PDB file of C-alpha atoms in Angstrom:
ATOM      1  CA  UNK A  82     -22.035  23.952  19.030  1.00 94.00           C
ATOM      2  CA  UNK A  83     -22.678  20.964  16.708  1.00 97.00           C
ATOM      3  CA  UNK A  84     -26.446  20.782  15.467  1.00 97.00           C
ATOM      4  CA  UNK A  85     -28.783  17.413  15.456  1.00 96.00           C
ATOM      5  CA  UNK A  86     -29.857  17.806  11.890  1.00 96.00           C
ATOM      6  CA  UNK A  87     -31.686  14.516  10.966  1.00 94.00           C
ATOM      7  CA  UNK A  88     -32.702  11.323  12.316  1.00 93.00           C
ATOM      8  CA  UNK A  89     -33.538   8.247  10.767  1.00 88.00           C
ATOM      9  CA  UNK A  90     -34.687   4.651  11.838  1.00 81.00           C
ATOM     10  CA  UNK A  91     -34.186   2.076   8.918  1.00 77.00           C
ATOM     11  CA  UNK A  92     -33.749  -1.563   8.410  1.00 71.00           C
ATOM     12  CA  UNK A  93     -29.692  -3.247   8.197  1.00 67.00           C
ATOM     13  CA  UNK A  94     -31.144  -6.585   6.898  1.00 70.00           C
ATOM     14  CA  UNK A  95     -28.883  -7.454   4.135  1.00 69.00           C
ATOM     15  CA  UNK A  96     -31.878  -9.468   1.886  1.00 69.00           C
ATOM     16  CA  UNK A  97     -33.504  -5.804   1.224  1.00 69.00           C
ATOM     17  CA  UNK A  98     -29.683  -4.870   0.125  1.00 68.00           C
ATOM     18  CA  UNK A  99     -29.603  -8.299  -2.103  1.00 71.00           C
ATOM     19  CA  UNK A 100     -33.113  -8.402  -3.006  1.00 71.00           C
ATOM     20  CA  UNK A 101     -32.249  -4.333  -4.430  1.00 72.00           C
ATOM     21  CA  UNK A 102     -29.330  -5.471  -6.848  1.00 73.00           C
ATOM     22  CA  UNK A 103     -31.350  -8.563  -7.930  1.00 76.00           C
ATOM     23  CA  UNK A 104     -32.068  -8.729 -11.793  1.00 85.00           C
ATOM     24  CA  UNK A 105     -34.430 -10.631 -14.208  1.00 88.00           C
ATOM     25  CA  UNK A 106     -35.966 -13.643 -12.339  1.00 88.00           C
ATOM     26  CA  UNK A 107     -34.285 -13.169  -9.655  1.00 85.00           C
ATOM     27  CA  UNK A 108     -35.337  -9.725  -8.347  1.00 88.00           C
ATOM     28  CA  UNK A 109     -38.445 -10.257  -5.897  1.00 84.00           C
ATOM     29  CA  UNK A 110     -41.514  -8.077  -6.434  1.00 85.00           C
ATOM     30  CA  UNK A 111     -41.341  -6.075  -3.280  1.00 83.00           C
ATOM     31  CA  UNK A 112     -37.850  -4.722  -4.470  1.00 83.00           C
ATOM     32  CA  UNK A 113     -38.822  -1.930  -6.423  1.00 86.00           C
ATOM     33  CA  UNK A 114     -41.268  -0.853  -3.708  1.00 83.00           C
ATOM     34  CA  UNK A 115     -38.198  -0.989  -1.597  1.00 77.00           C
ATOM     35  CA  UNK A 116     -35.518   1.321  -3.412  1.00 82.00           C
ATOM     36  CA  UNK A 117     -38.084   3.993  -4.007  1.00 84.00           C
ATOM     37  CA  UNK A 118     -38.549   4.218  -0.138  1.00 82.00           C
ATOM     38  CA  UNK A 119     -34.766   4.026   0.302  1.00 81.00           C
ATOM     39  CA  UNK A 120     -34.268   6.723  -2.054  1.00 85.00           C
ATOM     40  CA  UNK A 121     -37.054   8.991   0.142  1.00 87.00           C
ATOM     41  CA  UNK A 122     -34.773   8.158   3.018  1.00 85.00           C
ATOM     42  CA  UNK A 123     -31.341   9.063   1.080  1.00 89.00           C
ATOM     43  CA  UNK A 124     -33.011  12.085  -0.339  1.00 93.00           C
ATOM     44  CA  UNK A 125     -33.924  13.735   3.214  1.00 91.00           C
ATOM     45  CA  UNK A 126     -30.308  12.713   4.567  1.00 93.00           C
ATOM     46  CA  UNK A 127     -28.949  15.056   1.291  1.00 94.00           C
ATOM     47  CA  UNK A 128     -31.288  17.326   2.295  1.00 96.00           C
ATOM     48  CA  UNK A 129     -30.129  17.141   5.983  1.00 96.00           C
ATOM     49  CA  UNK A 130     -26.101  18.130   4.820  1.00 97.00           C
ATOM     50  CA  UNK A 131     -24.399  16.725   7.567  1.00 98.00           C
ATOM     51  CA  UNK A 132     -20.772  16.256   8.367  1.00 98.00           C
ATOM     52  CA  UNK A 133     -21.141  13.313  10.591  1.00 98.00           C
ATOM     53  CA  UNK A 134     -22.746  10.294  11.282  1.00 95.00           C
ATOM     54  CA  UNK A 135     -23.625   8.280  14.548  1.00 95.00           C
ATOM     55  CA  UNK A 136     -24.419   5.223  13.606  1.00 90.00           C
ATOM     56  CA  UNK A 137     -26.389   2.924  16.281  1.00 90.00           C
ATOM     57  CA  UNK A 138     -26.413  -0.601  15.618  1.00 83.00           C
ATOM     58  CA  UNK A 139     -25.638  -4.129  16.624  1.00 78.00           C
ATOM     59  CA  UNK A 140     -22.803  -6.514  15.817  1.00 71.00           C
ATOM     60  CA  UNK A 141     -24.005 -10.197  15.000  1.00 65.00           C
ATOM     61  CA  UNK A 142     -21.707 -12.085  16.839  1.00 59.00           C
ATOM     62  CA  UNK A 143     -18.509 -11.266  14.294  1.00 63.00           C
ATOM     63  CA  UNK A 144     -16.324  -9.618  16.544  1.00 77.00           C
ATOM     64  CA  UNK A 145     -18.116  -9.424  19.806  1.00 69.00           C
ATOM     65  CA  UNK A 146     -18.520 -13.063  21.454  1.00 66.00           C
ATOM     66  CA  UNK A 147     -19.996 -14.508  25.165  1.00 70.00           C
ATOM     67  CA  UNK A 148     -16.521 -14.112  26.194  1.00 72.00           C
ATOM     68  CA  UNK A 149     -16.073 -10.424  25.864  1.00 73.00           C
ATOM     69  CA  UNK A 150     -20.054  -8.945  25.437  1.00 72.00           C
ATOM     70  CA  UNK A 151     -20.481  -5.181  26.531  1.00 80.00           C
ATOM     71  CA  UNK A 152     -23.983  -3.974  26.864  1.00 83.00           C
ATOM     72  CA  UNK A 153     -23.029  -0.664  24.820  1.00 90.00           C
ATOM     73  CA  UNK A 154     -19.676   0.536  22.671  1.00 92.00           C
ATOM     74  CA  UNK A 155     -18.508   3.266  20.851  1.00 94.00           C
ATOM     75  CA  UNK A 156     -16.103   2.799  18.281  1.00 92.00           C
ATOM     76  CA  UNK A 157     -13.125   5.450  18.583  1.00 93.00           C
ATOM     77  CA  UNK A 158     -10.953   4.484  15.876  1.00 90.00           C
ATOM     78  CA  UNK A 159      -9.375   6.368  12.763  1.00 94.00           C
ATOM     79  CA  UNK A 160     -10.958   4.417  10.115  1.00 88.00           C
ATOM     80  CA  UNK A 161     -13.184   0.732  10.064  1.00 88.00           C
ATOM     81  CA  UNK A 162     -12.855  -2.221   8.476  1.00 77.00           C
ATOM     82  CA  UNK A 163     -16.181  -3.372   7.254  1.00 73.00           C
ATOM     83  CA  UNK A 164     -18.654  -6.264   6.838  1.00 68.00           C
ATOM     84  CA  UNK A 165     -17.573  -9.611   6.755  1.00 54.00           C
ATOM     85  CA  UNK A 166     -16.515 -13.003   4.442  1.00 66.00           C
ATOM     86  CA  UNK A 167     -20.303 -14.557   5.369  1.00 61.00           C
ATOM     87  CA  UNK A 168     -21.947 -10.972   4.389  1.00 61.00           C
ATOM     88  CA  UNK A 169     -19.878 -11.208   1.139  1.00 66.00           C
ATOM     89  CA  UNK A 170     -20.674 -14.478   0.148  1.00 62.00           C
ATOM     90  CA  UNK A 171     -24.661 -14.678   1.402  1.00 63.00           C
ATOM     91  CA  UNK A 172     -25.770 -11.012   0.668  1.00 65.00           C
ATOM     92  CA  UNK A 173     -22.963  -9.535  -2.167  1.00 64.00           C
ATOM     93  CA  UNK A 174     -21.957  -6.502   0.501  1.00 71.00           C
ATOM     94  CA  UNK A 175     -18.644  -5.283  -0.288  1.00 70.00           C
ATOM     95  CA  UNK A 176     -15.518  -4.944   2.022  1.00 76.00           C
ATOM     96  CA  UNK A 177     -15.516  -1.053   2.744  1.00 77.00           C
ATOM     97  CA  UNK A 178     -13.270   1.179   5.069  1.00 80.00           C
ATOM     98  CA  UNK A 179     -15.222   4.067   6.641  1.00 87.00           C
ATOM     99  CA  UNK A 180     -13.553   6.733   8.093  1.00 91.00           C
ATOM    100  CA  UNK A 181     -14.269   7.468  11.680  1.00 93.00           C
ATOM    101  CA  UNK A 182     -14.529  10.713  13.578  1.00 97.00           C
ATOM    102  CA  UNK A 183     -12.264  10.281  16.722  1.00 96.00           C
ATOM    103  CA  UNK A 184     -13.008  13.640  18.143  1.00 97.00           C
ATOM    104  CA  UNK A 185     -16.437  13.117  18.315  1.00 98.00           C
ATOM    105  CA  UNK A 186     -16.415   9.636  19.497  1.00 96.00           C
ATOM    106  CA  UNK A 187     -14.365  10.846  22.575  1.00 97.00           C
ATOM    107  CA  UNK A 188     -17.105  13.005  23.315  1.00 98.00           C
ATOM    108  CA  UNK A 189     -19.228  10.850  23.184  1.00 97.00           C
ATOM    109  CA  UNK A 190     -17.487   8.409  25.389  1.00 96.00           C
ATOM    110  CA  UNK A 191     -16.698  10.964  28.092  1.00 97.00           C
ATOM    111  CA  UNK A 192     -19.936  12.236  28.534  1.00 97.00           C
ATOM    112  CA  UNK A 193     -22.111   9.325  28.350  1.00 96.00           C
ATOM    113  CA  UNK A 194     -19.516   8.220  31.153  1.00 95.00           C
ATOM    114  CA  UNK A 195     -20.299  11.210  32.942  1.00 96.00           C
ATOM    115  CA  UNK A 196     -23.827  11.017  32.075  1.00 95.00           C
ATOM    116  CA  UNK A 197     -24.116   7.502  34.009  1.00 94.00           C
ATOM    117  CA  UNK A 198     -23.295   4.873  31.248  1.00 94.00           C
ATOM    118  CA  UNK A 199     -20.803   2.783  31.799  1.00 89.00           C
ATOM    119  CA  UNK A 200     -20.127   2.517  28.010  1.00 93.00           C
ATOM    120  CA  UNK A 201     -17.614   0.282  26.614  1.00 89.00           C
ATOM    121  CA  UNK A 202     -14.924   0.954  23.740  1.00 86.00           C
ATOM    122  CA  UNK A 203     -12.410   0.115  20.653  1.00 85.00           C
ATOM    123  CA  UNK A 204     -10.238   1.310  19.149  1.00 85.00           C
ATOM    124  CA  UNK A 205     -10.033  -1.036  16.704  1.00 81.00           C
ATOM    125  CA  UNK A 206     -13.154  -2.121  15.455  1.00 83.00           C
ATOM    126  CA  UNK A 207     -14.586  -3.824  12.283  1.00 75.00           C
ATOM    127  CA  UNK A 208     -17.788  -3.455  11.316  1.00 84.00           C
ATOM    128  CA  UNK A 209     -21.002  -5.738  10.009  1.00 77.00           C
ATOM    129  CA  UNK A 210     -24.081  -4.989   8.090  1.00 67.00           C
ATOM    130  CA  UNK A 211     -25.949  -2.857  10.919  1.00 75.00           C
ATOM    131  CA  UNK A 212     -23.718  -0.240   9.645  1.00 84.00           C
ATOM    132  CA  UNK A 213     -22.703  -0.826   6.711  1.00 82.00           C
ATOM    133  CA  UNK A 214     -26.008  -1.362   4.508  1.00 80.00           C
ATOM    134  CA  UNK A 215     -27.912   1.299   6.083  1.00 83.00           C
ATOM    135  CA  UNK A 216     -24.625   3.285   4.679  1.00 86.00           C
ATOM    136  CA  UNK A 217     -25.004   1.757   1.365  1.00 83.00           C
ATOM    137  CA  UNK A 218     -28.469   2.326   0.606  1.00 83.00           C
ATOM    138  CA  UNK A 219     -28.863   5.938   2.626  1.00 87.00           C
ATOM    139  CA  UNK A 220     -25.388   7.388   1.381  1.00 89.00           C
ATOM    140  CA  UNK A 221     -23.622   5.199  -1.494  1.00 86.00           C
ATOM    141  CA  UNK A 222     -20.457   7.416  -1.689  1.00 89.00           C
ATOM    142  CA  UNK A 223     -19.648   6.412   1.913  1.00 85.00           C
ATOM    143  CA  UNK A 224     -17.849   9.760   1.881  1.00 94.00           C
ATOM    144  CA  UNK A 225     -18.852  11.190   5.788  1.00 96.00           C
ATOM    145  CA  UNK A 226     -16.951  10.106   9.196  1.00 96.00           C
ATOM    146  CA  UNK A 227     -18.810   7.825  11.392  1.00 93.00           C
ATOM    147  CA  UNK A 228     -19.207   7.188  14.816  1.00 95.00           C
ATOM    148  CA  UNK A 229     -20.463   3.550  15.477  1.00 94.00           C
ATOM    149  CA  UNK A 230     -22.870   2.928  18.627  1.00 93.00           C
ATOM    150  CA  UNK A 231     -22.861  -1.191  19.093  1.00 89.00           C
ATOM    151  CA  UNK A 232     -25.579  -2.415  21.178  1.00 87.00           C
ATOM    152  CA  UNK A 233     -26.038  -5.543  22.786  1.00 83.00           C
ATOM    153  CA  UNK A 234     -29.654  -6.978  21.775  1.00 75.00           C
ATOM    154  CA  UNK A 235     -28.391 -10.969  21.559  1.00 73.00           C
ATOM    155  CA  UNK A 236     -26.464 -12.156  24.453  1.00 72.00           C
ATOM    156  CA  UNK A 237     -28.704 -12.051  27.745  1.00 81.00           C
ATOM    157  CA  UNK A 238     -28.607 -10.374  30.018  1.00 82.00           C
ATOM    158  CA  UNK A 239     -29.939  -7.762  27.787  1.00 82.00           C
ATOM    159  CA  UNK A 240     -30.336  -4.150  29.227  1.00 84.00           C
ATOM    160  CA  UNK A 241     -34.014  -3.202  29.896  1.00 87.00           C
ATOM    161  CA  UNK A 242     -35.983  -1.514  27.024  1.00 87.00           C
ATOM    162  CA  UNK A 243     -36.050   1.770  29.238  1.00 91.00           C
ATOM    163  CA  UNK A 244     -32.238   1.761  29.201  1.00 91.00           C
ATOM    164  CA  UNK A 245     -31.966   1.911  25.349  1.00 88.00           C
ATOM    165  CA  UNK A 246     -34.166   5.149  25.646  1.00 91.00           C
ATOM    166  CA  UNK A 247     -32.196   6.771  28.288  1.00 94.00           C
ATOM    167  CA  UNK A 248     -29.333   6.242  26.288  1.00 93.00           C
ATOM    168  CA  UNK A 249     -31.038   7.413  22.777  1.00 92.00           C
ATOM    169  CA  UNK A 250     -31.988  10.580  24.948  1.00 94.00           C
ATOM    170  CA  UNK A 251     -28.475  10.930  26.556  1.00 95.00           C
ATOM    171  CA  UNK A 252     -26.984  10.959  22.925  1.00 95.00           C
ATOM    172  CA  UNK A 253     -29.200  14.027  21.603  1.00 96.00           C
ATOM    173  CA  UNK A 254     -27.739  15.956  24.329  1.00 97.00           C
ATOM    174  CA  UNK A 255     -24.318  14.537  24.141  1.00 97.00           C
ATOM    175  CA  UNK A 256     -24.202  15.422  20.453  1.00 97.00           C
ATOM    176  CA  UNK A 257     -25.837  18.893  21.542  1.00 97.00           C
ATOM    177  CA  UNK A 258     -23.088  19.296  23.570  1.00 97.00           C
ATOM    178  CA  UNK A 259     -20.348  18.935  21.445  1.00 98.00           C
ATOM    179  CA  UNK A 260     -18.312  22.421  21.107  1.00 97.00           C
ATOM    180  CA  UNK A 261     -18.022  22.018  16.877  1.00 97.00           C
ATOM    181  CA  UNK A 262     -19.469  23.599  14.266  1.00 97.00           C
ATOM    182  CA  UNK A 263     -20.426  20.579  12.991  1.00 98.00           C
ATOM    183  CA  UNK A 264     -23.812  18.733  11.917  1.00 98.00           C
ATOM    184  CA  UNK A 265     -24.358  15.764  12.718  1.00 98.00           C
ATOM    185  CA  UNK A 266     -27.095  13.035  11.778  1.00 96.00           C
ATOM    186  CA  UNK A 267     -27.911  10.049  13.765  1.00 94.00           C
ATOM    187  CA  UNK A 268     -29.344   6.546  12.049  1.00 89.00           C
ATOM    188  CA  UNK A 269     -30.568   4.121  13.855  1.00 84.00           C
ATOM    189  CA  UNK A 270     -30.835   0.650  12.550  1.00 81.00           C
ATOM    190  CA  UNK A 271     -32.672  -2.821  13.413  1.00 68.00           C
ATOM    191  CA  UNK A 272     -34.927  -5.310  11.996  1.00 56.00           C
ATOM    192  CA  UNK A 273     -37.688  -2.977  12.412  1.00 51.00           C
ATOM    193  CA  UNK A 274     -40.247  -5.337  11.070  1.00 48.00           C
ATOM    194  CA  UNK A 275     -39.335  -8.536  12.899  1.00 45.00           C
ATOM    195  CA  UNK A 276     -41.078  -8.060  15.602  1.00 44.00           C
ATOM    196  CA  UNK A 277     -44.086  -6.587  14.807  1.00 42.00           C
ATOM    197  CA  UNK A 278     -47.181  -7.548  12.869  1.00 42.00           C
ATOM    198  CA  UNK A 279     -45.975  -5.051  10.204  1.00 42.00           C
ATOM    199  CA  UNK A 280     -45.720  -5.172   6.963  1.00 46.00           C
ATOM    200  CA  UNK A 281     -44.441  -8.565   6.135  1.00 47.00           C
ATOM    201  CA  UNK A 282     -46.269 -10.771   8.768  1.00 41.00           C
ATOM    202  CA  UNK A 283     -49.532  -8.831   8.258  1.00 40.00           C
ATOM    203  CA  UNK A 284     -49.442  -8.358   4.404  1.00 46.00           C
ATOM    204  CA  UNK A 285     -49.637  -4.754   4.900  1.00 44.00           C
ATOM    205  CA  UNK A 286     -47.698  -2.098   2.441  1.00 44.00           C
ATOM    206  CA  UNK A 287     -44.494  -0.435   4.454  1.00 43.00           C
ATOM    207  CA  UNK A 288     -45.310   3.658   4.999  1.00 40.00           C
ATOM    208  CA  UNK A 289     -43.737   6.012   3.145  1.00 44.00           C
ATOM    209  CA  UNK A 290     -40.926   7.899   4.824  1.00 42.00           C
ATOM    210  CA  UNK A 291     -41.868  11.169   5.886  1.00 38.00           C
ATOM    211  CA  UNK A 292     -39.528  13.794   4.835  1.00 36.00           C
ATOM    212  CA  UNK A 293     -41.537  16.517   7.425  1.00 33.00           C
ATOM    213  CA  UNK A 294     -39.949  18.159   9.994  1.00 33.00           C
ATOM    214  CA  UNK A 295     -40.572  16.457  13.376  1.00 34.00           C
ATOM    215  CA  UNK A 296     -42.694  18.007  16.868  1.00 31.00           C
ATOM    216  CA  UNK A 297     -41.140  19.510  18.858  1.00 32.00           C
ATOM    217  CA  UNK A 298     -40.871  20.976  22.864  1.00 32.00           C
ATOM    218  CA  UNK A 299     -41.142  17.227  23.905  1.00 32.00           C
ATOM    219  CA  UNK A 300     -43.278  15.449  21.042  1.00 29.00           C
ATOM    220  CA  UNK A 301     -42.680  12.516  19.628  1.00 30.00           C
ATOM    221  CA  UNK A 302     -40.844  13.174  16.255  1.00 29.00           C
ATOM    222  CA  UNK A 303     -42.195  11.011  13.192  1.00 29.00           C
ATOM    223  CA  UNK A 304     -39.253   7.883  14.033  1.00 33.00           C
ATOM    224  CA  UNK A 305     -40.630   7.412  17.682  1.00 30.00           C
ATOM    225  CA  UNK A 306     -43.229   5.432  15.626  1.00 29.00           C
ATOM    226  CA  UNK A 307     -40.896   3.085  14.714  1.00 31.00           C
ATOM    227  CA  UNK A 308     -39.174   2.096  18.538  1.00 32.00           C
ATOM    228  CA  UNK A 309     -40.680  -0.768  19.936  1.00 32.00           C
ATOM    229  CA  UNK A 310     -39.326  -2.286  23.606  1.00 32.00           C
ATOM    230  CA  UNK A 311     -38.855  -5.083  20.959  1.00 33.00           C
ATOM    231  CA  UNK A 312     -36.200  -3.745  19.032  1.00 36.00           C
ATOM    232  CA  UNK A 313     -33.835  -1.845  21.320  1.00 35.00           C
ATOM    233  CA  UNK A 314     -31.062  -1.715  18.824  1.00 38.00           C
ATOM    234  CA  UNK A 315     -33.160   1.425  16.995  1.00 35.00           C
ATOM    235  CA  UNK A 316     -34.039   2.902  20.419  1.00 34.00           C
ATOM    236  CA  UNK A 317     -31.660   5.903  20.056  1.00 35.00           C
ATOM    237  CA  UNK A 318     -34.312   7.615  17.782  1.00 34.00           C
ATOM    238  CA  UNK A 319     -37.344   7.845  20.885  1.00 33.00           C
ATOM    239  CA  UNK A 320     -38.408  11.362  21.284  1.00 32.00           C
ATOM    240  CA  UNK A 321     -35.497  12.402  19.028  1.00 35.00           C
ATOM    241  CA  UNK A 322     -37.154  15.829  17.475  1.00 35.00           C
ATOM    242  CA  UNK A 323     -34.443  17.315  14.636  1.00 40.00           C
ATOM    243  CA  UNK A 324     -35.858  19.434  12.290  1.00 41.00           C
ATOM    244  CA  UNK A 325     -35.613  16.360   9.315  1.00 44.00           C
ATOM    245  CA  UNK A 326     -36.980  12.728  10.586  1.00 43.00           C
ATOM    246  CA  UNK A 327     -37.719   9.448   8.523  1.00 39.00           C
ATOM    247  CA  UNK A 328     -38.744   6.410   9.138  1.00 37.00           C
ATOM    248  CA  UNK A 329     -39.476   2.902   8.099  1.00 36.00           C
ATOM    249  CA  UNK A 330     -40.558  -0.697   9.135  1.00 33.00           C
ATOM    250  CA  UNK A 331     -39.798  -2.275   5.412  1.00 32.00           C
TER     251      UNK A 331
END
């Protein structure tokens, strides 16, 4: 059976990504602060070796619009387009293709249906910066198949906040469930700091990731810290207890 081997909430906002390649003048004073807590976070997904990754993040009105919005989709297709002209020309992310993992997305689809989600897919499906720059900064060489979880967080209605976590608990045991000798990581990705008064509204310093291995027999692992009913798009990671979690609200 496939094994949950790490999960980890971080940031997508392209400016960290931007502010990270900056030089000279240009390169804000936060940004070194920033890459050495990225490289905490890429360091315990080595650590984590997995074959996979589930992705769960948001698209920003690039390919899903008000006339064709599901609440949550899984992308099933062989490989993914990625991020778009405006992410390009505003932040310097590069086009990518990512492969995907079809077998596992399947799974995923047919038991979430059968687990009470009525969960949306495509099989054709490009991809923005909630995937892609968590991707960039947590594992450069882009080399492991992906399975992309879009969430709707932007066109009301919205699902309730205590959907998101019956999904992010669904998935565990989805994943669990999947007959393959496979492990398989989870990331889930958000404006983690938007939202609360940490750390930029406050003028507090960002935590260090913790590279521990989470509670378990029902605890809350180290990234429940970071799921707020205010930022469903990360809400996967809630009581999510693999034996490597990270997390971060930089």
């Amino acid at each position: 059976m496939a094994e949950l081997v790490a999960v980890i909430a971080s940031t997508h906002h392209p400016f960290y990504y931007r502010a990270s390649t900056a030089t000279g003048d240009d390169r804000p004073p936060f940004a070194d602060t920033w890459v050495a807590k990225i490289e905490k976070f890429r360091e315990t997904l080595t650590r984590a070796r997995p074959d996979v990754l589930v992705m769960v993040g948001s698209d920003h009105f690039h390919q899903l619009w008000l006339d064709n919005m599901p609440q949550f989709l899984v992308g099933k297709a062989p490989f993914y387009d990625a991020n778009f002209y405006n992410e390009e020309r505003e932040f310097g992310l590069p086009r990518m293709v990512l492969r995907g993992h079809e077998e596992l997305s399947a799974h995923v689809l047919r038991e979430g249906l059968d687990a009470g989600f009525d969960l949306a897919f495509s099989n054709e499906l490009r991809i923005d910066h909630s995937i892609t720059c968590p991707i960039i900064t947590l594992r450069p060489q882009a080399d492991l198949p992906i399975v992309p979880v879009y969430t709707n967080i932007f066109a009301p209605p919205l699902p309730r906040p205590k959907r998101f976590v019956e999904l992010g608990r669904a998935l565990r045991e989805i994943i669990e469930s999947w007959p393959a000798d496979q492990r398989v990581a989870v990331i889930g990705t958000g404006h983690l700091s938007s939202n609360s008064a940490v750390p930029a509204s406050s003028g507090s310093t960002a935590p260090t990731p913790s590279s521990t291995a989470g509670p378990s027999n029902g605890s809350r692992a180290a990234t429940s810290r970071a799921v707020s009913p205010r930022s469903p798009s990360t809400a996967c990671t809630a009581r999510a207890t693999p034996p490597t979690a990270s997390w971060t609200s930089c």
